[in-house]
XYZ file of C-alpha atoms in Angstrom:
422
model
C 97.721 71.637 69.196
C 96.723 69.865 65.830
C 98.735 69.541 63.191
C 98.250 72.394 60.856
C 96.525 74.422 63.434
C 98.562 78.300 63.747
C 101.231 77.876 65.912
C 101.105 80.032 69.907
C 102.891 83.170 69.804
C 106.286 83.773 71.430
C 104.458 86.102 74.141
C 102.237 83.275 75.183
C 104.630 80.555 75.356
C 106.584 83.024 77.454
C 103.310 83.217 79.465
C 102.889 80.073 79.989
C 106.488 79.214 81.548
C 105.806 82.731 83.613
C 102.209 81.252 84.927
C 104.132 77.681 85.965
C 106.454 80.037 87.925
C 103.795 81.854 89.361
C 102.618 80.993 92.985
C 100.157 78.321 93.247
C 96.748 78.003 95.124
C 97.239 76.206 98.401
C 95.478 74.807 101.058
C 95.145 78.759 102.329
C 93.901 79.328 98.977
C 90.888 77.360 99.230
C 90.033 79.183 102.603
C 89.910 82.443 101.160
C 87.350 80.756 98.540
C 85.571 79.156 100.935
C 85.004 82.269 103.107
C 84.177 83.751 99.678
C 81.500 81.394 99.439
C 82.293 79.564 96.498
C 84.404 76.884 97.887
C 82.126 73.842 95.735
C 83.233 75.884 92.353
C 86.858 75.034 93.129
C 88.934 71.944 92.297
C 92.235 73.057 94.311
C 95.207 70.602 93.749
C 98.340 72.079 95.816
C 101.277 73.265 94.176
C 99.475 73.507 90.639
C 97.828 75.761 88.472
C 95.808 74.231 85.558
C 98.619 75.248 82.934
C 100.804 72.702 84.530
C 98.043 70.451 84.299
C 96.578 71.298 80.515
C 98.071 72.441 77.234
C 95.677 74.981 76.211
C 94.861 76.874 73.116
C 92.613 78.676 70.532
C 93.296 76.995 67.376
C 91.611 78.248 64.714
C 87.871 80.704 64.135
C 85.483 79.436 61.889
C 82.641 81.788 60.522
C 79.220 80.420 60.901
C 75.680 81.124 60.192
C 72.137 80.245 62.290
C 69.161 82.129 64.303
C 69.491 84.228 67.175
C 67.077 84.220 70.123
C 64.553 85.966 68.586
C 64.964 83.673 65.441
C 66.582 86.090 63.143
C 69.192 84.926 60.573
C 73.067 85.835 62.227
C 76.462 85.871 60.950
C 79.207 85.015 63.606
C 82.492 84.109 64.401
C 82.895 80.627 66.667
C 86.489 79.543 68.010
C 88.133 76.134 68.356
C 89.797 75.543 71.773
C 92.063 73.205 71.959
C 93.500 71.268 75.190
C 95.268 68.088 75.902
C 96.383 66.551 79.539
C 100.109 67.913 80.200
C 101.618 64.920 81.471
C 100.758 63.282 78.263
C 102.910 65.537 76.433
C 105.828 65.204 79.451
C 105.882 61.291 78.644
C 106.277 62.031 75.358
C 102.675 60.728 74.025
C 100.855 62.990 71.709
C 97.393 62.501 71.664
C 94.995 63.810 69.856
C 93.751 67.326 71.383
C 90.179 67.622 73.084
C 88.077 70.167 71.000
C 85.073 71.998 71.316
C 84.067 75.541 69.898
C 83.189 78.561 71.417
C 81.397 81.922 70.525
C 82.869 85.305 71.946
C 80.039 85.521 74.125
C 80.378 82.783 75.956
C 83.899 83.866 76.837
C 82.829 86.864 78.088
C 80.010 85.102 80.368
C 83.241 83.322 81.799
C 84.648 86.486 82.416
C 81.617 88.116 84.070
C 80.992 84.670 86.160
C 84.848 85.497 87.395
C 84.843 89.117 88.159
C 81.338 88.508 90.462
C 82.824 85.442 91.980
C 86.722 86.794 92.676
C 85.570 91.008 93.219
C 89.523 90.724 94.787
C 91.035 89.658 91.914
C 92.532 91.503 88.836
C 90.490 89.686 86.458
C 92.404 89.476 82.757
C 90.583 91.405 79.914
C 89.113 89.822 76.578
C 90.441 91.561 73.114
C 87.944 93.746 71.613
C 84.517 92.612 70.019
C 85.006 95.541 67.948
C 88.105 97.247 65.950
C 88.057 100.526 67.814
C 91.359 101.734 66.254
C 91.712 101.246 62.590
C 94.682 101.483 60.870
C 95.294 101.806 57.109
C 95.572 98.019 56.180
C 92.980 97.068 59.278
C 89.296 96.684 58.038
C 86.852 98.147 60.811
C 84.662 94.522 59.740
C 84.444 92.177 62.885
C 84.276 89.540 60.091
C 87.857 90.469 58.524
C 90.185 87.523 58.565
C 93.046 90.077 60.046
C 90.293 90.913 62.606
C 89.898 87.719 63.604
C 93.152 85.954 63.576
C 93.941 89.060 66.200
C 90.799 88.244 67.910
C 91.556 84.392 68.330
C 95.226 85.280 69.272
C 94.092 87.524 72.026
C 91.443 85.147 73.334
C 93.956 82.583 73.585
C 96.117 85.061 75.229
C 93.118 85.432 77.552
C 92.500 81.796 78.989
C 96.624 81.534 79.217
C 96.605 84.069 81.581
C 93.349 82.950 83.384
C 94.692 79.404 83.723
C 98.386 80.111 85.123
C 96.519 82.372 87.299
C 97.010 80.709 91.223
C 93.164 81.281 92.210
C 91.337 81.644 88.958
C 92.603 78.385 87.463
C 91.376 76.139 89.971
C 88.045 77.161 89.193
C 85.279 74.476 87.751
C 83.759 76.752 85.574
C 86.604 77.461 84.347
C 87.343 74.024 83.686
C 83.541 73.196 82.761
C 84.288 75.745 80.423
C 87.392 74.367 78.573
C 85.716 70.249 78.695
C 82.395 70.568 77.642
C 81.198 71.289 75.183
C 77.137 71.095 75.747
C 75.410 72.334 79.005
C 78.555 74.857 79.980
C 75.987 77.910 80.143
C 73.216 76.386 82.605
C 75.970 75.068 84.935
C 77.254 79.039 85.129
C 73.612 80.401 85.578
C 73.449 77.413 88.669
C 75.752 79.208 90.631
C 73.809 82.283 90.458
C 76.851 84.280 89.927
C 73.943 87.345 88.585
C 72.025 87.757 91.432
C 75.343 88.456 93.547
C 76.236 91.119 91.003
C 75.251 94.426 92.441
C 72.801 96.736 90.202
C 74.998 99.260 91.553
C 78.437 97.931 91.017
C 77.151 97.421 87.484
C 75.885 100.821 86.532
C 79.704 102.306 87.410
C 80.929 99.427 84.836
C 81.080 101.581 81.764
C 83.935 100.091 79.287
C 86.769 103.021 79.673
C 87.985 103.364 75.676
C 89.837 106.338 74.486
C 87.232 108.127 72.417
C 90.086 110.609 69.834
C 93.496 108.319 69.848
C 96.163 110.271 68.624
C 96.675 108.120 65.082
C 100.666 108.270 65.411
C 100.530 105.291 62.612
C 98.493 107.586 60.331
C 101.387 109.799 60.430
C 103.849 107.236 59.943
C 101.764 106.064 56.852
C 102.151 109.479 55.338
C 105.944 109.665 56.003
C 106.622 106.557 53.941
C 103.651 107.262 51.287
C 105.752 110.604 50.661
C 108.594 108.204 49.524
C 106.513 106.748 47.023
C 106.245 109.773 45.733
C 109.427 110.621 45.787
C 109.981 107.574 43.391
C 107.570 108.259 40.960
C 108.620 111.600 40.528
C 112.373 110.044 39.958
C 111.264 107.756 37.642
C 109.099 110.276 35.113
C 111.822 112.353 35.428
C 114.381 109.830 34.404
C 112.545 109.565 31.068
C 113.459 113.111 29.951
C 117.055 112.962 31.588
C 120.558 111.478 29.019
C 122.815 111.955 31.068
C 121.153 111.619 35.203
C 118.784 108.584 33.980
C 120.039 106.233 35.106
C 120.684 107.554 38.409
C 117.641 109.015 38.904
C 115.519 105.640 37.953
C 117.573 104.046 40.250
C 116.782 106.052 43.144
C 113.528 105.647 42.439
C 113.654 102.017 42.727
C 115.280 102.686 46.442
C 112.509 105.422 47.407
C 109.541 102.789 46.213
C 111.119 99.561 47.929
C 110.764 101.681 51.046
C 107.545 102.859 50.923
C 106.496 99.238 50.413
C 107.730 98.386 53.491
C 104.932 100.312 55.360
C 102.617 97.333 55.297
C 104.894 94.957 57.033
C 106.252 98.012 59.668
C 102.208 98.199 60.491
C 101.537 94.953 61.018
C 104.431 94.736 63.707
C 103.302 98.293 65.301
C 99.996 96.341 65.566
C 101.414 93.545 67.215
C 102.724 96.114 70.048
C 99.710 98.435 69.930
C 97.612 95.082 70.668
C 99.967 94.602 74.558
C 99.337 98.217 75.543
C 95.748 98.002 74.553
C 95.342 94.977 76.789
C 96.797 96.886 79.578
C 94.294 99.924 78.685
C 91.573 97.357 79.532
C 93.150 95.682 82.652
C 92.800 99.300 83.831
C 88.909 98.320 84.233
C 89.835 95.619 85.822
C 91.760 97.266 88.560
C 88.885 100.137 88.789
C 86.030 97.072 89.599
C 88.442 95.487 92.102
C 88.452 99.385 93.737
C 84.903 99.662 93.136
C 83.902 96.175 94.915
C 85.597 98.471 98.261
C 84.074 101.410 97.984
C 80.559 99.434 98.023
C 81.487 97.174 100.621
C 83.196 100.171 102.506
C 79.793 102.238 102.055
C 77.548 98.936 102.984
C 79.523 99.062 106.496
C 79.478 102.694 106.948
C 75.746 102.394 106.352
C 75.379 99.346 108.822
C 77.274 101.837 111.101
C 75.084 104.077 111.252
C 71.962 102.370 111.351
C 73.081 100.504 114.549
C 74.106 103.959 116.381
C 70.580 105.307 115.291
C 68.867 101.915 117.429
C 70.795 102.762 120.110
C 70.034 105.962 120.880
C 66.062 104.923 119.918
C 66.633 101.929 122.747
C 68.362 104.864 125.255
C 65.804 107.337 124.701
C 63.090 104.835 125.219
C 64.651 103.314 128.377
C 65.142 107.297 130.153
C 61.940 108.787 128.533
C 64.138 111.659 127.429
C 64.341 112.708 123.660
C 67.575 114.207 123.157
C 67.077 115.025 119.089
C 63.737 116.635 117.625
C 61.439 114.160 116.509
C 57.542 113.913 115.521
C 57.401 110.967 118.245
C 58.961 113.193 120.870
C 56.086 115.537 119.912
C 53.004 113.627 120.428
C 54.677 112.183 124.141
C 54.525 115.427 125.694
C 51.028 116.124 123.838
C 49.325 112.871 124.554
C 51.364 111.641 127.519
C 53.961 107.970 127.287
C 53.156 105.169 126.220
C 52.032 102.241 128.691
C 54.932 100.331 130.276
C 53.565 97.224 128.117
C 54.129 98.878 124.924
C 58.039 100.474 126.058
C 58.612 96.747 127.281
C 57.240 95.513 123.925
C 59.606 98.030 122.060
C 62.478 97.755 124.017
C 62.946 93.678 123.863
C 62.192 94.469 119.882
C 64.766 97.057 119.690
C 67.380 94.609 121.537
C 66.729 92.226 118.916
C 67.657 94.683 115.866
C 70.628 96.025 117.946
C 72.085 92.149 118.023
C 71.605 91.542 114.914
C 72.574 95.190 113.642
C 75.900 94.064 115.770
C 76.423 91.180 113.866
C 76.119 92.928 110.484
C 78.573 95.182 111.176
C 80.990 92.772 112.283
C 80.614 91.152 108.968
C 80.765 93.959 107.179
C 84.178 94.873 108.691
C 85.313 91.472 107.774
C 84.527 91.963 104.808
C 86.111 95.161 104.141
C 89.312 93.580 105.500
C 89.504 90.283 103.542
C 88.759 92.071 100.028
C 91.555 94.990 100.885
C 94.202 92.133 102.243
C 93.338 89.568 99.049
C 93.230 92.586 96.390
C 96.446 93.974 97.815
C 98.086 89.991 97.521
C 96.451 89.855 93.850
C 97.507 93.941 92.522
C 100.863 93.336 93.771
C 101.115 89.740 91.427
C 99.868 91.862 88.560
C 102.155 94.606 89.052
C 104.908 92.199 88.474
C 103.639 90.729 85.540
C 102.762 94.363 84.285
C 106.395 95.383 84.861
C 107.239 92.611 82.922
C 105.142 92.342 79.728
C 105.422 96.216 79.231
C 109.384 96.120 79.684
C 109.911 93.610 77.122
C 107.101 94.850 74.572
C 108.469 98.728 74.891
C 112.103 97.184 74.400
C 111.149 95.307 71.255
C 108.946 98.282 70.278
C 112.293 99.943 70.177
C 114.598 97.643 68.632
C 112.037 97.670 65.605
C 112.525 101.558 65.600
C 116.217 101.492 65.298
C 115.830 99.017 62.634
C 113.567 100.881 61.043
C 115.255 104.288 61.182
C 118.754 102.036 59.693
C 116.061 100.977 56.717
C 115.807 104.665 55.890
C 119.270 105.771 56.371
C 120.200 102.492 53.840
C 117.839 104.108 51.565
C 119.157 107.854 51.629
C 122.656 106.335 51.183
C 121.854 103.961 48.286
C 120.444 107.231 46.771
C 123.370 109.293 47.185
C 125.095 106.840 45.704
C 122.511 107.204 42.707
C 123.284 110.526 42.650
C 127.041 110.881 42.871
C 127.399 108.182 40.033
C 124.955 110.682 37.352
């Protein structure tokens, strides 16, 4: 990281450590790709993960204008990532960083590329491109500096956890992605990542978002707004008081200090509300990595059933003796069988769509079986990390609580205090 640059959160250096920690892609590793098909997109180095290998991180956003596609004048939002070799930083050199910018889209074609490639894998989420839940001192502006820092934060959060991840990080693209600058996009489109996206994996993709969020901060805004009140009221009153003046002014001092403090107890709640709402998305996540089985699971049952139907075509051919209704059993008994030629003819071609029919189904099972055994090894990785993150955020999420509820009991007791001196 550059001098000056914001420093990495607490929570990410903590992810970091957790993703050196975390297994690493093996030999075995590189199978599972390779049977996966995309064996050449992976640069597997045992016993590593890329965030042993490469200091990583989203410096700083930067808001730029230029055309669009369609050569219309745009406002947007680029980010500066950051990364610099690790051993570098072990010897105790500090080189200058490697740079290059990055709009939001082009993280989330790195995301799509790795959700297509890795269907078995719980694929980490990108922070929203819009504020869906506004709070009081949040502007609902994608362009809002508070917007934005959260934005960067959560991206960086977002390649963190993609690069201590023990598959995902030995990706090229990945890497391609974090190197260079120019030509990144046509090297994705080259693998052709799109066309093995499913039309009909894609329509069930909807973005799950809670459409009426219960606004608990709203409340909590009102609570402490009240206080304000109760200060102004203390102080006008004050004014026509001799004798409780001075006891009243200074409770009002007490009540507005506290309702001050709202701002700052937001911006903390936000902090929090920002981990669970990651989570909230990784729940898409887990429903594509379902989704990919279901399709697969319905491609085989499909398969299945298409090979049982050529069978009993070949038997019924072979005996001359339709055992289910159809328009071809029909015109036999009215116009007589067909020469032996033409069953010969039919039956050799029916063999041939049986063997391969065969074939596809035995694939297909395979299928089925590697995605449920890899998705099962990946869910249970995230479950610990889940258990983790949510532990220590709901923990901290609690501590502030206390701390806050010991604010307002200081408050009420300076005020009593106020009030037993008048």
């Amino acid at each position: 990281m550059r001098p000056g640059s914001p420093p990495t959160s607490g929570k990410q250096k903590r992810m970091a450590e957790d993703g050196k920690d975390d297994s690493v892609a093996t030999d075995d590793d590189s199978d599972l790709t390779a049977a996966d098909g995309s064996l050449n997109n992976t640069m597997v180095e045992e016993g590593s993960t890329l965030l042993r290998r490469m200091e990583i991180c989203v410096a700083e956003a930067e808001k730029r204008s230029g055309k669009n596609a369609v050569s219309m004048q745009e406002t947007f939002t680029v980010y500066l990532i950051e990364t610099r070799p690790m051993d570098a930083v072990a010897e105790g050199r500090n080189p200058a960083p490697d740079s290059l910018w990055r709009r939001y889209s082009e993280f989330e074609l790195l995301r799509n590329y790795l959700i297509v490639t890795y269907p078995y894998i719980v694929v980490p989420p990108l922070p929203e491109k819009r504020a869906e839940f506004v709070w009081h001192k949040l502007s609902a502006d994608n362009m809002d500096p508070d917007f934005v820092e959260r934005r960067r934060v959560g991206l960086e959060n977002f390649l963190l956890r993609v690069a201590s991840h023990p598959v995902l990080s030995n990706d090229k693209i990945l890497y391609h992605f974090l190197t260079e600058e120019h030509g990144w996009k046509e090297v994705v489109y080259e693998t052709g990542f799109q066309a093995k996206a499913d039309s009909r994996l894609r329509a069930l993709s909807a973005t799950f978002r809670v459409r009426n969020p219960d606004k608990v901060a709203d409340r909590l805004y009102g609570v402490y707004k009240v206080h304000g009140n109760y200060g102004r009221v203390f102080s006008e009153w004050s004014a026509i008081e001799k004798e409780m003046g001075d006891g009243l002014q200074s409770a009002g001092h007490h009540m507005d200090a506290y309702a001050a403090s709202i701002d700052d107890i937001l911006e903390e709640e936000e902090h929090y509300a920002d981990q669970l709402k990651e989570y909230l998305s990784y729940a898409e996540a887990l429903r594509a990595v379902c989704r990919k089985h279901e399709l697969a699971q319905f491609e085989l049952e499909m398969a299945s059933q298409d090979l049982i139907s050529k069978k009993q075509q070949r038997e019924e051919l072979a005996t001359g003796i339709v055992r289910t209704f159809s328009f071809k059993g029909m015109t036999n008994k009215l116009f007589g069988q067909e020469a032996p030629e033409q069953r010969e003819a039919k039956l050799k071609l029916l063999e041939e769509l049986i063997t391969e029919g065969e074939e596809t189904v035995k694939e297909k099972t395979v299928e089925c079986e590697e995605h449920v055994e890899r998705a099962w090894v990946d869910m249970q990785r995230f479950k610990e990390q889940k258990d983790k993150d949510l532990r220590e955020a709901l923990i901290n999420y609690t501590v502030m609580q206390i701390s806050m509820c010991k604010k307002g009991i200081q408050v009420w007791s300076n005020a009593k205090e106020c009030f037993l001196k008048m």
